[in-house]
PDB file of C-alpha atoms in Angstrom:
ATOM      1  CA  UNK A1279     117.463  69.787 145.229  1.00 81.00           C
ATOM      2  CA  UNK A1280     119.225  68.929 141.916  1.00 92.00           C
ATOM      3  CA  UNK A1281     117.421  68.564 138.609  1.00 94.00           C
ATOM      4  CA  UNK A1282     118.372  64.716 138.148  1.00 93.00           C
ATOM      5  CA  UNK A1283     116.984  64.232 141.766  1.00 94.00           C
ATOM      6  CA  UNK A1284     113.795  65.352 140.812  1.00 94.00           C
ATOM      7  CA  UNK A1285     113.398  63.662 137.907  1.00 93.00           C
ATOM      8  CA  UNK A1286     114.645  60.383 139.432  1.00 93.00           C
ATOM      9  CA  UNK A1287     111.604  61.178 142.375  1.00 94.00           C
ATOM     10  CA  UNK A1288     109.224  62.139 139.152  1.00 94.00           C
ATOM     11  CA  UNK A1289     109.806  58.566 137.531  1.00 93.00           C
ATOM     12  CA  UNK A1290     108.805  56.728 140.735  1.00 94.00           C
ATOM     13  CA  UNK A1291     104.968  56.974 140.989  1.00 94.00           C
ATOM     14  CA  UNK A1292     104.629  56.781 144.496  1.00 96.00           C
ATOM     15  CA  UNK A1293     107.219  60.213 144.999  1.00 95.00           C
ATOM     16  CA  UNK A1294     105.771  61.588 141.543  1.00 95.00           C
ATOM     17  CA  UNK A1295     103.685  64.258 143.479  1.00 96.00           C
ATOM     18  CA  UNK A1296     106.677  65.227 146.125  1.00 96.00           C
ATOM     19  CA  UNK A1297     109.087  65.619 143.167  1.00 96.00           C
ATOM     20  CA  UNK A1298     107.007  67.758 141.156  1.00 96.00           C
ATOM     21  CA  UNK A1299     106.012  69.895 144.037  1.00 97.00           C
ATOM     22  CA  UNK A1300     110.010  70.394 144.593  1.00 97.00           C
ATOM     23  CA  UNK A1301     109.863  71.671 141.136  1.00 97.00           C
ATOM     24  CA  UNK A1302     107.584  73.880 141.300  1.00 97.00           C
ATOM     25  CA  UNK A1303     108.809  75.809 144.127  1.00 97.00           C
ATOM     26  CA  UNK A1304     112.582  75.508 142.525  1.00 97.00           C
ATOM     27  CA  UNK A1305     111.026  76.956 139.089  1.00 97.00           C
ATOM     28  CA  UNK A1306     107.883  79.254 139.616  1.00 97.00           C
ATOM     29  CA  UNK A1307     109.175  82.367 140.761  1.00 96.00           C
ATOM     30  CA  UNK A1308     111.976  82.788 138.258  1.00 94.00           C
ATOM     31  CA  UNK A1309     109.287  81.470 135.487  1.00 96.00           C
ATOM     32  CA  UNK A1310     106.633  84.019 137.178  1.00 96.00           C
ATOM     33  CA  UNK A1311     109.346  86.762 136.024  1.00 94.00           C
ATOM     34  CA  UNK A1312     109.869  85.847 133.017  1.00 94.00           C
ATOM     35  CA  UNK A1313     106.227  85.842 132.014  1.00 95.00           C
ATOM     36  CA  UNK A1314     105.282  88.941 134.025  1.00 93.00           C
ATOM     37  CA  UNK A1315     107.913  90.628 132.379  1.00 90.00           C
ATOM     38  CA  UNK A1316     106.186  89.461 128.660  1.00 91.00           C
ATOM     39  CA  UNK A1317     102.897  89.646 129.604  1.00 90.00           C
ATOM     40  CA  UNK A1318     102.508  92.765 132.133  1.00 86.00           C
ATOM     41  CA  UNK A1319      99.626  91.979 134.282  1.00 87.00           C
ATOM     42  CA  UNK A1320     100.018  90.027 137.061  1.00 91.00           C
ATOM     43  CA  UNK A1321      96.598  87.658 136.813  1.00 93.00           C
ATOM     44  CA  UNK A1322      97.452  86.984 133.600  1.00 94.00           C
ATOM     45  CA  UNK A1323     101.164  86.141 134.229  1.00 95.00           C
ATOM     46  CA  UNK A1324     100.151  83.780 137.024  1.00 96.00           C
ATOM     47  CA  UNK A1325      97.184  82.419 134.907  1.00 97.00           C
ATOM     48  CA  UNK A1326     100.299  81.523 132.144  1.00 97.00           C
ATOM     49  CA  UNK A1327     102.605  80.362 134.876  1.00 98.00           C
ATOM     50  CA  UNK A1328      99.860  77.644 136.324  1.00 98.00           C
ATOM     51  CA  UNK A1329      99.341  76.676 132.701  1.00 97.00           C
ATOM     52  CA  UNK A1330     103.142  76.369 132.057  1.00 98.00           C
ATOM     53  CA  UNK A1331     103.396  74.027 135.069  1.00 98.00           C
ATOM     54  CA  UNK A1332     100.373  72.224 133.769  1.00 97.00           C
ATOM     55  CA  UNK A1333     102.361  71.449 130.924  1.00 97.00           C
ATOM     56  CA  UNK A1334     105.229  70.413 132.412  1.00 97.00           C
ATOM     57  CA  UNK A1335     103.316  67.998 134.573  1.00 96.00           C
ATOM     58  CA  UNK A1336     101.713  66.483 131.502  1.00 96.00           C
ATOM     59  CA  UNK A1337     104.727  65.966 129.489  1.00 95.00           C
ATOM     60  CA  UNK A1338     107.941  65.849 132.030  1.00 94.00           C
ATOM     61  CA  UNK A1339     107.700  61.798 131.739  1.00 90.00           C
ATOM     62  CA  UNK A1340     108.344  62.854 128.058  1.00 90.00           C
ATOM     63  CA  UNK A1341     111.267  64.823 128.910  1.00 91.00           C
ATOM     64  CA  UNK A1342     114.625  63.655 126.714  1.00 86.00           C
ATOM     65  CA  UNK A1343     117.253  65.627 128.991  1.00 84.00           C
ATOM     66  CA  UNK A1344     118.802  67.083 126.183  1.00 81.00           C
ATOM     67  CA  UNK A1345     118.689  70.308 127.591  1.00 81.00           C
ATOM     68  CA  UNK A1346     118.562  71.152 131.327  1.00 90.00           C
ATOM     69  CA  UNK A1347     115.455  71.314 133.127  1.00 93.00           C
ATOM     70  CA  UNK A1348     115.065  74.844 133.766  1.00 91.00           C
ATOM     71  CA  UNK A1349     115.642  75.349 129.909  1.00 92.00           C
ATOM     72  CA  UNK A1350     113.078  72.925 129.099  1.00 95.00           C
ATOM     73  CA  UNK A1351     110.673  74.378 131.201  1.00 96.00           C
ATOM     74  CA  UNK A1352     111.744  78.366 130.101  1.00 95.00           C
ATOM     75  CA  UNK A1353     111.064  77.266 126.759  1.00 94.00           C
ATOM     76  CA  UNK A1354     107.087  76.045 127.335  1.00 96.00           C
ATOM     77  CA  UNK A1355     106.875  79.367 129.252  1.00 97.00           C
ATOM     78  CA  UNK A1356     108.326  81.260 126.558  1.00 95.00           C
ATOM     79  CA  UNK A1357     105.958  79.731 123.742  1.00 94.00           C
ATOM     80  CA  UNK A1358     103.078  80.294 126.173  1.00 96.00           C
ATOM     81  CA  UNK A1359     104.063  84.118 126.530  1.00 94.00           C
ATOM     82  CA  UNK A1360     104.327  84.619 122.720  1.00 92.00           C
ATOM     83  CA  UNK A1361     100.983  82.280 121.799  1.00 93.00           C
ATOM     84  CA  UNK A1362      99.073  84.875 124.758  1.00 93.00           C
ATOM     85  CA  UNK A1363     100.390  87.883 122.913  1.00 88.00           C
ATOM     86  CA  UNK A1364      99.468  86.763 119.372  1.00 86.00           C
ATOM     87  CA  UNK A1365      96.294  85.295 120.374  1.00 85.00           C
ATOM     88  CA  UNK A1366      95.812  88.625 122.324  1.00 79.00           C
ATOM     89  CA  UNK A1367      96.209  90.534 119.405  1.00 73.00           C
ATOM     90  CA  UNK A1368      94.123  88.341 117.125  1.00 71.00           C
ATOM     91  CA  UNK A1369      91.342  88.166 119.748  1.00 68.00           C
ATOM     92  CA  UNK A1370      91.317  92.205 119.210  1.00 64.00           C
ATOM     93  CA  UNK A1371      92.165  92.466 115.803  1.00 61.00           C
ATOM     94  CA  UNK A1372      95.156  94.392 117.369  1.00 53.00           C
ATOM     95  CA  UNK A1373      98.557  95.723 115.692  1.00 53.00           C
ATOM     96  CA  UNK A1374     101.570  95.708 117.547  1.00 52.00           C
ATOM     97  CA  UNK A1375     101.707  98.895 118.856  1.00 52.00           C
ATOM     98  CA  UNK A1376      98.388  98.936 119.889  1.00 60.00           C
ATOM     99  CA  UNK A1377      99.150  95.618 122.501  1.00 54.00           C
ATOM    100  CA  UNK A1378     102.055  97.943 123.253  1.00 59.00           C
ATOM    101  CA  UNK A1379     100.303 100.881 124.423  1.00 62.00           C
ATOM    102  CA  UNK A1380      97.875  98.662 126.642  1.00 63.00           C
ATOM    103  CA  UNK A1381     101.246  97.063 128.161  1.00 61.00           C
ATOM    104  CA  UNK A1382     102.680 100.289 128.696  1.00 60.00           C
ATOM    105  CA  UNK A1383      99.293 101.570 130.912  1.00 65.00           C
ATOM    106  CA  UNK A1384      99.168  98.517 133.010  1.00 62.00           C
ATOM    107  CA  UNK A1385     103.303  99.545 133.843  1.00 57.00           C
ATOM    108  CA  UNK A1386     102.407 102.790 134.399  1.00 61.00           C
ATOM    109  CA  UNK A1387      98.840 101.503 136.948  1.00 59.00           C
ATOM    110  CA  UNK A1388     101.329  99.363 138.554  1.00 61.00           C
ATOM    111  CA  UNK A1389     102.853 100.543 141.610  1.00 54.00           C
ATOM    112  CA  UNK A1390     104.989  97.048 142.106  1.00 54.00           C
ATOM    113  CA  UNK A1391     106.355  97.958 138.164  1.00 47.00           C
ATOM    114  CA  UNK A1392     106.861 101.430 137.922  1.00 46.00           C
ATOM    115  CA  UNK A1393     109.788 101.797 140.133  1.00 55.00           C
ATOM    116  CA  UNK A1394     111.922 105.077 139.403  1.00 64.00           C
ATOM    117  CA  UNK A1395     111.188 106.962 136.322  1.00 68.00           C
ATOM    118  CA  UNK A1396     114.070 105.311 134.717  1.00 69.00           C
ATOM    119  CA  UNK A1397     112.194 101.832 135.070  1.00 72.00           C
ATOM    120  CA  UNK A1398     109.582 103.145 134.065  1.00 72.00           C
ATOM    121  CA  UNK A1399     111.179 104.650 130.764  1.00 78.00           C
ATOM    122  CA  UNK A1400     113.284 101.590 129.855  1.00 81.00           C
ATOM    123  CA  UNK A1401     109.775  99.150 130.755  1.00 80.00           C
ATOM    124  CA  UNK A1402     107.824 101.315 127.904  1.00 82.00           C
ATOM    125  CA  UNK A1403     110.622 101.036 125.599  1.00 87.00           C
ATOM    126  CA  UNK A1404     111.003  97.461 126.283  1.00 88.00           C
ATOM    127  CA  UNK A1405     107.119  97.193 125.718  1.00 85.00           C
ATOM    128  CA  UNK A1406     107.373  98.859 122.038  1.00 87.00           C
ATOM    129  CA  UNK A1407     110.117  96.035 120.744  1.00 91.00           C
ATOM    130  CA  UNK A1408     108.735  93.151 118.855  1.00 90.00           C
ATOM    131  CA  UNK A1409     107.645  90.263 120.485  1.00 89.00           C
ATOM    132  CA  UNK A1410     110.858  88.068 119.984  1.00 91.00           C
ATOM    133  CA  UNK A1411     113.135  91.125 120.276  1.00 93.00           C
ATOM    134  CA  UNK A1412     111.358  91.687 124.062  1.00 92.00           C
ATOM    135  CA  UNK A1413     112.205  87.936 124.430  1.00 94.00           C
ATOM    136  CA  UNK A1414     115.913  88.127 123.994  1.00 95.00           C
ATOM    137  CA  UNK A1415     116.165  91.590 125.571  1.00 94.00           C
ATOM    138  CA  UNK A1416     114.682  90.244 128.908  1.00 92.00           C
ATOM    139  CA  UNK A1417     115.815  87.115 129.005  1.00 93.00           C
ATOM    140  CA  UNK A1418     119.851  88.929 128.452  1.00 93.00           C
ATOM    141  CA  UNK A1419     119.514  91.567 130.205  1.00 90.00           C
ATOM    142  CA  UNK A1420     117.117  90.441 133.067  1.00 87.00           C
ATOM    143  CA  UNK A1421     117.733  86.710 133.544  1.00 89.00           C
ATOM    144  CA  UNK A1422     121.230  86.852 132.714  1.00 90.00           C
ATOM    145  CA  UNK A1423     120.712  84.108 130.067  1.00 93.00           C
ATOM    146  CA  UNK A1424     123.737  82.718 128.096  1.00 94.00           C
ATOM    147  CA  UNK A1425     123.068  83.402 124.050  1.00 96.00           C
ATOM    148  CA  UNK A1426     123.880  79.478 124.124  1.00 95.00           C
ATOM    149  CA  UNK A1427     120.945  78.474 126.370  1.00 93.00           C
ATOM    150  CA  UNK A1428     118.427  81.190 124.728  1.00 94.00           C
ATOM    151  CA  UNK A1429     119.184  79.005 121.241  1.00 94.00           C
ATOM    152  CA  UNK A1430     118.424  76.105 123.223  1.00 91.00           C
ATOM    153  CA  UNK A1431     115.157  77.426 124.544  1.00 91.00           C
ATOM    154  CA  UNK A1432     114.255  79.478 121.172  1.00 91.00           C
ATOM    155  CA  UNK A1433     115.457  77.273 118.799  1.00 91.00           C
ATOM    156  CA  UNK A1434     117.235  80.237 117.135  1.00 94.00           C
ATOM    157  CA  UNK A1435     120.752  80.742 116.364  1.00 96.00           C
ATOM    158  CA  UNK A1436     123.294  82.477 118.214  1.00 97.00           C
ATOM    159  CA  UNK A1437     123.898  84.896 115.385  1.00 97.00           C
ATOM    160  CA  UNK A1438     120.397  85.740 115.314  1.00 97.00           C
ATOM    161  CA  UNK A1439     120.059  86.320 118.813  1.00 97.00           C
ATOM    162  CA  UNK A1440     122.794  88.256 118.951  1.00 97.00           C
ATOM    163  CA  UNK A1441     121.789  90.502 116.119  1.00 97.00           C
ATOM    164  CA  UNK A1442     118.067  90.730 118.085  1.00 96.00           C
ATOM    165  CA  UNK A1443     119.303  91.392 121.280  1.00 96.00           C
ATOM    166  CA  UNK A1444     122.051  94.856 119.779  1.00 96.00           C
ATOM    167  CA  UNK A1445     118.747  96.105 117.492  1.00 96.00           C
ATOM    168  CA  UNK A1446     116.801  95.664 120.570  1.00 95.00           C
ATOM    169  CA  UNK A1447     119.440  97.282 122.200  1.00 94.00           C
ATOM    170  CA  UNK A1448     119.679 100.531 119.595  1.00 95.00           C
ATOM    171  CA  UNK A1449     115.966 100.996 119.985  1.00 93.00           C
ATOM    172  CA  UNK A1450     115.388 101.135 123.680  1.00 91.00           C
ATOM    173  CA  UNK A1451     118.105 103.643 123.875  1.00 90.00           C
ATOM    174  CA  UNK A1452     116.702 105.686 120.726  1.00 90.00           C
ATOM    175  CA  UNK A1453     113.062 105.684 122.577  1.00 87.00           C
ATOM    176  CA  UNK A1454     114.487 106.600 125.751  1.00 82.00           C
ATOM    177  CA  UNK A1455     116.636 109.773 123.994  1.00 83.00           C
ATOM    178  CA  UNK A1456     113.724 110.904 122.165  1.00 83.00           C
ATOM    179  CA  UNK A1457     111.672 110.920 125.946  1.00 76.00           C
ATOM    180  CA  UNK A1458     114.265 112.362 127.388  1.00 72.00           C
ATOM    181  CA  UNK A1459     113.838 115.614 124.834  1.00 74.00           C
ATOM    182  CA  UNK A1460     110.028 115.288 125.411  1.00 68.00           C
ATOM    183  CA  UNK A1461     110.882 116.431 129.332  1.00 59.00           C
TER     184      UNK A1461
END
């Protein structure tokens, strides 16, 4: 079902519940994804996924339309990913690498994660970028995510997202050469 159609079901109060249920099943495995792929553990990454769609539920009769749907609701799913992580860190009085590490053992305890050793390499690297660098790396080279729609969602420039997404980029290949002499 297309976007508009749901939205046109989601004004009507009577078809408010079908239409959001159609959303949820169009949305919440490509939003699960994205947040698992943030967030690592799977109870949390459904925990943020039911509170994404939570949000969207509350506020979709607020929803301008001046980005698509699935843009809208990527960005509430990407500000819930990075408010976890920071809150995460605060809760723990944790520095970056630290939230890292703990990322990289729940990859590594993960038998649906791990895959090859490859994966596994590029996931660790992946987990050792900056928050917002992880962002733009996934969301490019997972989700397939035009540099246009990620400033939509981020609120950042293309430029800048660029520039992110090539440091990112540099450093997942320098961690993955320096593990590859470690072998």
């Amino acid at each position: 079902m297309e976007d508009q159609e749901i939205l046109a079901k989601f004004a009507d109060p009577a078809a408010r519940n079908v239409a959001f249920n159609q959303l949820v099943r169009k949305y919440q495995s490509k939003i699960y994804w994205h947040v698992r792929k943030m967030v690592i553990d799977h109870d949390d990454a459904d925990d943020l996924t039911q509170d994404v769609f939570v949000k969207v539920w509350k506020h979709l009769g607020n929803f301008r339309q001046d980005a698509s749907l699935y843009t809208w609701i990527y960005r509430i799913a990407t500000n819930e990913c990075l408010n976890f992580l920071s809150a995460k860190r605060r809760k723990f009085f944790l520095p970056l690498h630290d939230v890292a590490a703990e990322l990289t053992q729940k990859v590594e305890a993960d038998p649906g994660l791990a895959g090859d050793e490859i994966e596994r390499r590029l996931q660790k690297a992946i987990l050792r970028l900056p928050d917002k660098q992880r962002l733009v790396f996934n969301m490019k080279y997972y989700d397939e995510i035009t540099y246009e729609q990620m400033a939509d969602i981020t609120g950042t420039s293309v430029g800048a997202l660029k520039a992110s997404y090539h440091h990112a980029v540099k450093k997942i290949e320098q961690y993955v050469n320096e593990e590859s002499h470690h072998d």
